[in-house]
mmCIF file of C-alpha atoms and ligand atoms in Angstrom:
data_model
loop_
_atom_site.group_PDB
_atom_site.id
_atom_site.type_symbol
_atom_site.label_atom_id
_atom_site.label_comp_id
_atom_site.label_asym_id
_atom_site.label_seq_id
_atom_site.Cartn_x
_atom_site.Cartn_y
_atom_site.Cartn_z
ATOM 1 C CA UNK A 981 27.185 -13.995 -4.372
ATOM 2 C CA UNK A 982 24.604 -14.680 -6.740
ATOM 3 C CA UNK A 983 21.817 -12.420 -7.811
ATOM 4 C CA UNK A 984 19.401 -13.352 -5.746
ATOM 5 C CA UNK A 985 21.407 -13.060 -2.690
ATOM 6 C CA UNK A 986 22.844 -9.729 -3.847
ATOM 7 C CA UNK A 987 19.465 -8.111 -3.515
ATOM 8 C CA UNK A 988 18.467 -9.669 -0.436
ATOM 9 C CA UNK A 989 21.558 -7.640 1.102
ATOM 10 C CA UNK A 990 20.948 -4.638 -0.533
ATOM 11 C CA UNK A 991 16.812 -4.779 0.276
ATOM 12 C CA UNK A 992 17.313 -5.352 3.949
ATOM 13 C CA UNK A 993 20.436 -2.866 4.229
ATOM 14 C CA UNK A 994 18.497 0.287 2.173
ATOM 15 C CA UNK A 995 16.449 2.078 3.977
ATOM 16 C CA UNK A 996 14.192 5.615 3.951
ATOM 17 C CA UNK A 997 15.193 8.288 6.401
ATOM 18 C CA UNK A 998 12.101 10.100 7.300
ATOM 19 C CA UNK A 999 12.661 13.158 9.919
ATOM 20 C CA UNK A 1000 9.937 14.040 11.980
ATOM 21 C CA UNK A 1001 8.876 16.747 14.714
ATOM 22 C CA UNK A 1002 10.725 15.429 17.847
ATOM 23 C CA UNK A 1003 7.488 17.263 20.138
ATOM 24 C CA UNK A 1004 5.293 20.319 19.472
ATOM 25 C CA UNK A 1005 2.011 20.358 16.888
ATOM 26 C CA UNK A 1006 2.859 18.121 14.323
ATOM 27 C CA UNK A 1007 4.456 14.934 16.639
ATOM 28 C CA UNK A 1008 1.488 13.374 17.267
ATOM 29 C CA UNK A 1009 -0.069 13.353 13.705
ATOM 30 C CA UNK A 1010 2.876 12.516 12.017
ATOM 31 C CA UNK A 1011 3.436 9.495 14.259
ATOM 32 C CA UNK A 1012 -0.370 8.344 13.319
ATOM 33 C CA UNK A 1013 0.512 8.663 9.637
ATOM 34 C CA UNK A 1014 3.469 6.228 10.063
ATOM 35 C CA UNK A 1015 0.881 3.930 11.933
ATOM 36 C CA UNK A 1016 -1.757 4.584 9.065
ATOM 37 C CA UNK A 1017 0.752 3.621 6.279
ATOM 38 C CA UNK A 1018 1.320 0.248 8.441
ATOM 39 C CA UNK A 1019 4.622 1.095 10.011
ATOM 40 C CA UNK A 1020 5.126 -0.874 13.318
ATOM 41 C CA UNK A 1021 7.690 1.107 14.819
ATOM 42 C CA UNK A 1022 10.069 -0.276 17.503
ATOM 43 C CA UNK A 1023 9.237 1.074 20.484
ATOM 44 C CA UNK A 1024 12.382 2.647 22.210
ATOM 45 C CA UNK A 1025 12.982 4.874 24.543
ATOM 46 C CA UNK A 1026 16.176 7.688 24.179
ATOM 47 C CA UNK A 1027 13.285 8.782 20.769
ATOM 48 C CA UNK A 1028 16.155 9.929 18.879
ATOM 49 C CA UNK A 1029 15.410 7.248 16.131
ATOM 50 C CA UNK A 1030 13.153 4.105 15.689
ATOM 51 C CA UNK A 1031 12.687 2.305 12.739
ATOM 52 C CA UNK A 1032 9.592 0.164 11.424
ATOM 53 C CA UNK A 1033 10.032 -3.547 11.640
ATOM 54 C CA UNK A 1034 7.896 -4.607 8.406
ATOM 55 C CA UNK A 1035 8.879 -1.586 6.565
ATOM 56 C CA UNK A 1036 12.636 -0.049 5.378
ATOM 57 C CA UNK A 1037 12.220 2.888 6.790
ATOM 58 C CA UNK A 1038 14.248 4.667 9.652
ATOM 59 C CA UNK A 1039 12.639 7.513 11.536
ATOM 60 C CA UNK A 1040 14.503 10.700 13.392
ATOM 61 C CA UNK A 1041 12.986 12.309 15.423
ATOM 62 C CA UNK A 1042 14.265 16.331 15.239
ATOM 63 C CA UNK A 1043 13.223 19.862 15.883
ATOM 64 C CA UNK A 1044 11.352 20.934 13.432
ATOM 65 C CA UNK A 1045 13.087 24.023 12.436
ATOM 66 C CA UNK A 1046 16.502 21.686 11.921
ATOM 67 C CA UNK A 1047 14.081 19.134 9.579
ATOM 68 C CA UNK A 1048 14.494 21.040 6.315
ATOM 69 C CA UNK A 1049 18.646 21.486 6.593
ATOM 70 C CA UNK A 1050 19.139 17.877 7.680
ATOM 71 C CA UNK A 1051 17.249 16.917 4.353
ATOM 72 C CA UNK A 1052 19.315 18.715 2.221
ATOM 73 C CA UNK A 1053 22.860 17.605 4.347
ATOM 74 C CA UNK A 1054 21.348 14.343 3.364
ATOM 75 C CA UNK A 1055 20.833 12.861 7.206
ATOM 76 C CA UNK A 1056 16.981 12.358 6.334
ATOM 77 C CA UNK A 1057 15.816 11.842 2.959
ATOM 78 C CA UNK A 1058 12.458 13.443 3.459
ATOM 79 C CA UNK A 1059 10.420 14.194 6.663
ATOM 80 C CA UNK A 1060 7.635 15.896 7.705
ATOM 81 C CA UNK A 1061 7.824 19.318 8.259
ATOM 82 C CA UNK A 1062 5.187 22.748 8.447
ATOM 83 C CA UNK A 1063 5.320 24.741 4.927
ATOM 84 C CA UNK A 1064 6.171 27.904 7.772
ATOM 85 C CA UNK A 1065 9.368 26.165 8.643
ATOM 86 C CA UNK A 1066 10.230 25.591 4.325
ATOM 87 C CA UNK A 1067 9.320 29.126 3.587
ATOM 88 C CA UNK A 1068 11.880 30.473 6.715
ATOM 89 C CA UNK A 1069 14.586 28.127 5.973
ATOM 90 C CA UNK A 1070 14.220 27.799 1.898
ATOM 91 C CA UNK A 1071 13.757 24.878 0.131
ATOM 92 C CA UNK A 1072 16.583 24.938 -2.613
ATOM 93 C CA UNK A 1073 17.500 21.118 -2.929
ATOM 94 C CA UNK A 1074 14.094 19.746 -1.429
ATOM 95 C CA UNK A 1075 11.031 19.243 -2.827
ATOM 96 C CA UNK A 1076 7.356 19.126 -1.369
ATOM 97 C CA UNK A 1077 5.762 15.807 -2.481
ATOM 98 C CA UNK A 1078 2.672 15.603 -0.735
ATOM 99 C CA UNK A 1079 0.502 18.167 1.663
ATOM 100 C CA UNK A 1080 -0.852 16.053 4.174
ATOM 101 C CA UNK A 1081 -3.303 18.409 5.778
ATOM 102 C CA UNK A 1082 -2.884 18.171 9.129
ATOM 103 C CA UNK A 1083 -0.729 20.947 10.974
ATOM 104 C CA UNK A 1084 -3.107 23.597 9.602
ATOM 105 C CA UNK A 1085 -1.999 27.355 11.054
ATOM 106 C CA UNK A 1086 -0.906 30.614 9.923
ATOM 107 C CA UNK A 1087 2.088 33.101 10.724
ATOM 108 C CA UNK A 1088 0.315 35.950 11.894
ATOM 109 C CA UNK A 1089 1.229 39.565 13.231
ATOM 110 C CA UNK A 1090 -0.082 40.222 16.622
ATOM 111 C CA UNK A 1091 -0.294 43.297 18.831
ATOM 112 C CA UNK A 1092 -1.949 44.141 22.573
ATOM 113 C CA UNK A 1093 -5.627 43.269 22.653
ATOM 114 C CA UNK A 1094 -6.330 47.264 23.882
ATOM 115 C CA UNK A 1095 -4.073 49.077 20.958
ATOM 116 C CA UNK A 1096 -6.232 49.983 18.372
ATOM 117 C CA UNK A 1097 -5.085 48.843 14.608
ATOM 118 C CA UNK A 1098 -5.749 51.008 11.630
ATOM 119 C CA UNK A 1099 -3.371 49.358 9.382
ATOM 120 C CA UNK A 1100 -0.105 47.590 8.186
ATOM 121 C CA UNK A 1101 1.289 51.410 8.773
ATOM 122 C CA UNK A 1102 0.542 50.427 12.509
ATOM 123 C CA UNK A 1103 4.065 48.645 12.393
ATOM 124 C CA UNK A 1104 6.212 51.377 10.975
ATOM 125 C CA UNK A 1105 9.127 52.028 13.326
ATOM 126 C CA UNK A 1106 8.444 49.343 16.009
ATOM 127 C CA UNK A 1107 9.441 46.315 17.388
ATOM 128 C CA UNK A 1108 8.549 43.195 16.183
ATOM 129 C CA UNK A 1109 9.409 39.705 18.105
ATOM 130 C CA UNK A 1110 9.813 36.503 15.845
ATOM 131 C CA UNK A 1111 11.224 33.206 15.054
ATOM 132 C CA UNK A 1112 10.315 33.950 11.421
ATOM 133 C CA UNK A 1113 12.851 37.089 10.455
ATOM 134 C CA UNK A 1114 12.808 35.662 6.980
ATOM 135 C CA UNK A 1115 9.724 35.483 6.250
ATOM 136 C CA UNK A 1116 8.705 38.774 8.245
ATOM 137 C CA UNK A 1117 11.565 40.859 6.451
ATOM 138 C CA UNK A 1118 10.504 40.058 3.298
ATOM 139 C CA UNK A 1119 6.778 40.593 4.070
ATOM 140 C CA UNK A 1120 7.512 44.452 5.343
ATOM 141 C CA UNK A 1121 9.844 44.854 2.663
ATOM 142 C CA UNK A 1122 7.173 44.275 0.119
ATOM 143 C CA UNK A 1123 4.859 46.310 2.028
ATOM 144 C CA UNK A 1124 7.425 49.018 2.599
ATOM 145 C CA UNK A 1125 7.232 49.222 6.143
ATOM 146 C CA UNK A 1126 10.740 49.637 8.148
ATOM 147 C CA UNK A 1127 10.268 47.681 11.529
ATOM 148 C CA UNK A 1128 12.924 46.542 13.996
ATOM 149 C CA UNK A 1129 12.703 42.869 14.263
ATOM 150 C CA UNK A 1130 14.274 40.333 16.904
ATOM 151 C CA UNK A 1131 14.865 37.109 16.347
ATOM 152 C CA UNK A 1132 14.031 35.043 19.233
ATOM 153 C CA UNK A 1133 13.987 31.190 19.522
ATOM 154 C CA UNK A 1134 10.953 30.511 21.500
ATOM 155 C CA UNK A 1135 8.293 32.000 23.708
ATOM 156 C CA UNK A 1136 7.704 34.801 21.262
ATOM 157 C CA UNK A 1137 4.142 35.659 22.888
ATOM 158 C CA UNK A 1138 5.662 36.991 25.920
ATOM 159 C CA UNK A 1139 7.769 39.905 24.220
ATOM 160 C CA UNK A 1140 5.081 42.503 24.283
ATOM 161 C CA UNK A 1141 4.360 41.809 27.989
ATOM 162 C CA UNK A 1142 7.985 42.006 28.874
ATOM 163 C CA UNK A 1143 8.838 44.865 27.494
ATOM 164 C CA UNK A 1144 10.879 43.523 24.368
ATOM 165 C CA UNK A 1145 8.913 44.048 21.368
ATOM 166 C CA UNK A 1146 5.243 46.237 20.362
ATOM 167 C CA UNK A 1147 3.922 43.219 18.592
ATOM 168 C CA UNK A 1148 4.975 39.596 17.755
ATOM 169 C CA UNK A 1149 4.763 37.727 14.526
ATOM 170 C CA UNK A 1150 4.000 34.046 15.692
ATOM 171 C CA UNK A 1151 1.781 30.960 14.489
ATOM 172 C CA UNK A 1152 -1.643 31.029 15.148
ATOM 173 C CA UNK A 1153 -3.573 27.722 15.458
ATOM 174 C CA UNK A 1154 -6.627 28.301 17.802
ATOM 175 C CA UNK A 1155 -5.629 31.385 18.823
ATOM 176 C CA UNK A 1156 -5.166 30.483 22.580
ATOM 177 C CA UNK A 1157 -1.993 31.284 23.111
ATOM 178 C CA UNK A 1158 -2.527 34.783 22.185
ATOM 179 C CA UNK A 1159 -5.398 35.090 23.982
ATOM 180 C CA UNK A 1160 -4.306 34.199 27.370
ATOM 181 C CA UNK A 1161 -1.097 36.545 26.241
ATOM 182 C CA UNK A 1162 -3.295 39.739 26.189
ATOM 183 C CA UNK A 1163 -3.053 39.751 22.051
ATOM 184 C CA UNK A 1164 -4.554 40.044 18.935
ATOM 185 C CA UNK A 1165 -4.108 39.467 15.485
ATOM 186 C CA UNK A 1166 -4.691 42.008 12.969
ATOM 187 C CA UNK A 1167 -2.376 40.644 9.874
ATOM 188 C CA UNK A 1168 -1.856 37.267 8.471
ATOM 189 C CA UNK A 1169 1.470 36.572 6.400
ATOM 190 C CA UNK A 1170 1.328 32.944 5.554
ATOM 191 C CA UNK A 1171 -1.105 29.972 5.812
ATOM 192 C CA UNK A 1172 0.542 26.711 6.655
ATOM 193 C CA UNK A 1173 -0.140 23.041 6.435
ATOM 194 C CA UNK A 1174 2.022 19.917 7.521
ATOM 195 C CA UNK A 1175 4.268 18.208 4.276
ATOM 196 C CA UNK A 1176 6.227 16.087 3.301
ATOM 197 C CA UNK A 1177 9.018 17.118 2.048
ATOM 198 C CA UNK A 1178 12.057 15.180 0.038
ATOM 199 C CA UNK A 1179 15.911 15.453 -1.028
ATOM 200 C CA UNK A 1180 15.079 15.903 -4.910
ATOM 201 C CA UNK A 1181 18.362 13.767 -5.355
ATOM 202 C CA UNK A 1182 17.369 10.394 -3.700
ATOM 203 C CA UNK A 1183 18.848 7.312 -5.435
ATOM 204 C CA UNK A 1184 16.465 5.070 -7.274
ATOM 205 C CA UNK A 1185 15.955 2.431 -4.308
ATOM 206 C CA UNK A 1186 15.134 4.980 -1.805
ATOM 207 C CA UNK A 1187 13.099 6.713 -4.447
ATOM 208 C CA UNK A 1188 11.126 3.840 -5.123
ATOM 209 C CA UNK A 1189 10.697 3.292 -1.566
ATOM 210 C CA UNK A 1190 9.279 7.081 -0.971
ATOM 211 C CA UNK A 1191 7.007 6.517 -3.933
ATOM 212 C CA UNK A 1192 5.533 3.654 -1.860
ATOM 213 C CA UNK A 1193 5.090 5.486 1.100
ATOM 214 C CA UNK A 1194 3.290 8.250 -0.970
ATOM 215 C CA UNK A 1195 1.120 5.653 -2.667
ATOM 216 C CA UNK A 1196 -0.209 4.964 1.198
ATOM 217 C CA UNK A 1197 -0.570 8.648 2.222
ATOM 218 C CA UNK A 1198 -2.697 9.416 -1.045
ATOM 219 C CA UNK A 1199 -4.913 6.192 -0.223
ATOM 220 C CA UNK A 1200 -5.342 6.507 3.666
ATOM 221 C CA UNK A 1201 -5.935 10.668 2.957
ATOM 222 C CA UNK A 1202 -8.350 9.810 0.356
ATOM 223 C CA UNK A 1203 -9.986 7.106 2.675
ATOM 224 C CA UNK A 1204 -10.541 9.631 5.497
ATOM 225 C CA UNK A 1205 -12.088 11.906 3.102
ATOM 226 C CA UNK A 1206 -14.628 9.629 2.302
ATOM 227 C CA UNK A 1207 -17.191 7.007 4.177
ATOM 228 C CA UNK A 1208 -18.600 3.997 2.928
ATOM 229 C CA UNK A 1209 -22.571 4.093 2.843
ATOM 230 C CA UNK A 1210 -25.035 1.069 3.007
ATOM 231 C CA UNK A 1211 -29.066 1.428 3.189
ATOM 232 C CA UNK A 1212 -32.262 -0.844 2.318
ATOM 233 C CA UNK A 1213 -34.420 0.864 0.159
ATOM 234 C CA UNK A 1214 -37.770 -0.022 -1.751
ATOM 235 C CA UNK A 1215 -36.774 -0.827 -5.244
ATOM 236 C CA UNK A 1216 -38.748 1.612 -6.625
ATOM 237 C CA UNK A 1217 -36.979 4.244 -4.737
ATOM 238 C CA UNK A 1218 -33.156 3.004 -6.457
ATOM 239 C CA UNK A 1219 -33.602 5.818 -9.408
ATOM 240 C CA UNK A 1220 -33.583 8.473 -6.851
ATOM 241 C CA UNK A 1221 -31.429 7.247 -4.378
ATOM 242 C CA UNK A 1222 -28.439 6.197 -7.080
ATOM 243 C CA UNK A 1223 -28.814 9.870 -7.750
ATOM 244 C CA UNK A 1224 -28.545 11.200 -4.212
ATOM 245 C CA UNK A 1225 -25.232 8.628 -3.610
ATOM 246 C CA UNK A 1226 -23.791 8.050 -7.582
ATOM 247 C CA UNK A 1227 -20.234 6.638 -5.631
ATOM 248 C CA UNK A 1228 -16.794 6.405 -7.181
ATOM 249 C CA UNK A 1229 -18.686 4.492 -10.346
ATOM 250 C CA UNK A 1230 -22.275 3.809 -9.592
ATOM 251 C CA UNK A 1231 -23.641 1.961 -6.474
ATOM 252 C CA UNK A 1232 -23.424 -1.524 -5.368
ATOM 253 C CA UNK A 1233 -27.229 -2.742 -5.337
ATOM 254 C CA UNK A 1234 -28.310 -6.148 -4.492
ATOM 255 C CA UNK A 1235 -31.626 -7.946 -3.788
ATOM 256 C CA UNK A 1236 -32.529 -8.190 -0.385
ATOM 257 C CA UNK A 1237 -33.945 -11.211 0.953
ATOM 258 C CA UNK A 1238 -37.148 -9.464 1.631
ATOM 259 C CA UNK A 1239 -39.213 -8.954 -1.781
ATOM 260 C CA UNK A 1240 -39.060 -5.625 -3.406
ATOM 261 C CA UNK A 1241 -36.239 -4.206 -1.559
ATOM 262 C CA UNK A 1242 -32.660 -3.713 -2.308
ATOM 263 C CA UNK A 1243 -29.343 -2.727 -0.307
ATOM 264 C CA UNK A 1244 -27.283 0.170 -1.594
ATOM 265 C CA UNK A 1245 -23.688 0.163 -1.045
ATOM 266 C CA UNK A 1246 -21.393 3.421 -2.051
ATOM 267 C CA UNK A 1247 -18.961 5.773 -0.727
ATOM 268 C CA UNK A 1248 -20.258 9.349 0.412
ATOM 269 C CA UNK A 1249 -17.813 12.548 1.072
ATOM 270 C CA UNK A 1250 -16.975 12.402 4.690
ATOM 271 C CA UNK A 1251 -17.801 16.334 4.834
ATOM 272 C CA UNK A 1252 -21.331 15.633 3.461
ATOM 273 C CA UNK A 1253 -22.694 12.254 4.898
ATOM 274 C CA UNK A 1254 -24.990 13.890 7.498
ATOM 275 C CA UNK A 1255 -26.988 15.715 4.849
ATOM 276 C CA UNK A 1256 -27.108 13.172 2.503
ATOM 277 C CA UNK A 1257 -28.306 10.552 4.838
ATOM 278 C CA UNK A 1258 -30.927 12.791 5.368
ATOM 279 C CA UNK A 1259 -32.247 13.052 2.245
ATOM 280 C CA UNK A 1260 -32.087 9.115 1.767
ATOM 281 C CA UNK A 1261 -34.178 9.119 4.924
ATOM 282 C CA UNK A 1262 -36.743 11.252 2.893
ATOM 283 C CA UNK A 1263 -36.317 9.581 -0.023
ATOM 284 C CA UNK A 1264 -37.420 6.329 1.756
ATOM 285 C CA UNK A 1265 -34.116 4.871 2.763
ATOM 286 C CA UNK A 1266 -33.822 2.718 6.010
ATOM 287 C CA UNK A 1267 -31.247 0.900 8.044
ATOM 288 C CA UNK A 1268 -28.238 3.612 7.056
ATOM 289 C CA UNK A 1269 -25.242 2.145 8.093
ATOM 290 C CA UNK A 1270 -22.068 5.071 7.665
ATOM 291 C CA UNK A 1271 -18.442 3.191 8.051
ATOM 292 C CA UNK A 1272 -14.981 4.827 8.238
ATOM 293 C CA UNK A 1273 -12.701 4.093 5.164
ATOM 294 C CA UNK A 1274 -9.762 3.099 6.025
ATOM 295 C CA UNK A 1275 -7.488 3.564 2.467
ATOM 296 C CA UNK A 1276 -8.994 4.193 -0.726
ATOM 297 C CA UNK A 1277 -7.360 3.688 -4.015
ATOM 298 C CA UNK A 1278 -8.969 5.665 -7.011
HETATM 299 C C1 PRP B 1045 3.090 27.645 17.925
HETATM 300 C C2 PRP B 1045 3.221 29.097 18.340
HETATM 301 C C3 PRP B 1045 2.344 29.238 19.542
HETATM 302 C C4 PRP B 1045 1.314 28.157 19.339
HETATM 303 C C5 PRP B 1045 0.022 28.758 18.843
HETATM 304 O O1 PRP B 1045 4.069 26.874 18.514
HETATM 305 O O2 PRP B 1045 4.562 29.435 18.596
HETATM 306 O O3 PRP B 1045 3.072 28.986 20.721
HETATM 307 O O4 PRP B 1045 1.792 27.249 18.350
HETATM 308 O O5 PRP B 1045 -1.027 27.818 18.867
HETATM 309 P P1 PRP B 1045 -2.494 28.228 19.368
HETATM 310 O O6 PRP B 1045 -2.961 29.349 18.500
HETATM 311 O O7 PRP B 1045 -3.316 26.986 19.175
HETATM 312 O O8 PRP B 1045 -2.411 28.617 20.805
HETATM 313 P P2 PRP B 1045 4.426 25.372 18.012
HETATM 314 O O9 PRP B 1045 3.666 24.369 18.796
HETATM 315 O O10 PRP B 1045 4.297 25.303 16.534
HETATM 316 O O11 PRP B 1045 5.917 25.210 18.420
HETATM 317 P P3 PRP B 1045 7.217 25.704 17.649
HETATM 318 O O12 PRP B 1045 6.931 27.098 17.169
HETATM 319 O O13 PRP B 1045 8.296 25.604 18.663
HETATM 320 O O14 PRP B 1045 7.440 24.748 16.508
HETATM 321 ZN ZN1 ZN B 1046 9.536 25.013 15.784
#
């Protein structure tokens, strides 16, 4: 087999296991990145595991507690995965490559809505219902509080209500579940945002293939941090305006057909656009136009 050939075999055989959140919070979002990075996935329907048809990369679909020990077994090679779920099950072997900001909740401690609160001291001697011992243990240790804690699987927000626990140490993301649970929260442990997450032993094709998926999560998160901005403005009014929209270098301007005016092209920060297309409006702008970005490459 010549050369050629040789890598053919090997570039069609080698592939990327990414691990991903078989249902729950992060399913949906980390199924859009895939799409976002240009991943047609085959369509199948047992969703144990797909993989993308113009892309070598194989996906699993797994809980997401399981994600971080199937990395390091070396099933997946990297996945997606909550920092919660890293800092319960340690991340000795893996590293974090990339926070993809999505996912965004805490680990909270909760108690009934009517018990008053006057303090971490609140939780000396009680019960405590969680799926995060780990983290919990170490978070009273440090604080010195001694509190009984069960480790439960699932459902932790009913505890309380049954009769199983005073309070519950749980994820918080709007808040709804404890609310229609009768809670509240009154500590937070840990903030948490979706990652991605890698076996820091991958080989050099699979790492090269990883650094190409990063290369499209950096460009498609940096392109939905920004918009692109176009306007027609008198050209008398380009001083001021180049100042209120200076871009990645300097704005695009170029004659309009119309004598004395110009269009403006540059790219805004997504958080800001309303204000600043208000002060081109003041500043004599017209004909805004504010367009979605799909990647952008700095
Ligand atoms: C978490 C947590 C709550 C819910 C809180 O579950 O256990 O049930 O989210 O969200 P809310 O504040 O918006 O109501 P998750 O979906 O992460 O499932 P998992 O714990 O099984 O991974
Ligand atoms: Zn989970």
């Amino acid at each position: 087999m010549n050369q050629e050939s040789l890598f053919y075999f090997k570039s069609i055989d080698m592939k990327l296991t990414i691990a991903i959140q078989k249902s729950g919070r992060l399913n949906k979002s980390s199924l859009e990145l895939m799409s976002f990075c240009g991943f047609n996935l085959i369509e199948g329907n047992g969703r144990l595991k797909t993989r993308a048809e113009n892309f070598p990369v194989e996906v699993l679909f797994l809980r997401d507690d399981d994600i971080p020990g199937y990395i390091r077994d070396g099933v997946a090679d990297c996945g997606i995965v909550g920092e919660n779920v890293l800092a319960e099950k340690g991340i000795e072997n893996l590293q974090v490559e990339e926070k993809l900001g999505f996912g965004t909740c805490r680990l909270s401690l909760a108690i009934p809505r009517e018990t008053n609160y006057a303090g971490l001291t609140y939780f000396q001697g009680k019960r405590i219902a969680t799926s995060y011992p780990e983290i919990l243990s170490s978070f009273l240790k440090s604080n010195n509080i001694k509190a009984e804690i069960h480790g439960i699987g699932g459902s932790v927000e009913i505890a309380p209500g049954i009769g199983l626990s005073d309070a519950i140490c749980d994820l918080v993301s709007t808040g709804s579940t404890l609310l229609s649970n009768g809670l509240k929260e009154v500590e937070t442990i840990l903030k948490s945002q979706a990652v991605l997450v890698a076996n820091q032993n991958l080989n050099g094709e699979k790492r090269d293939i990883l650094d190409r998926l990063i290369f499209r999560v950096r460009a498609n998160r940096q392109g939905k941090k920004n918009k692109y901005i176009l306007l027609n403005a008198p050209n008398g009014k380009i001083a001021a305006i180049t100042k209120i929209i200076p871009g990645i270098k300097a704005p695009t301007i170029l004659p309009l057909a119309t004598e004395g005016w110009s269009s403006l092209h540059s790219v805004v920060n997504a958080d800001d656009f309303w204000d600043i297309t208000m002060k081109l409006k003041k500043e004599g702008a017209e004909g805004i136009l504010v367009i979605p970005i799909e990647n952008m490459i700095v």
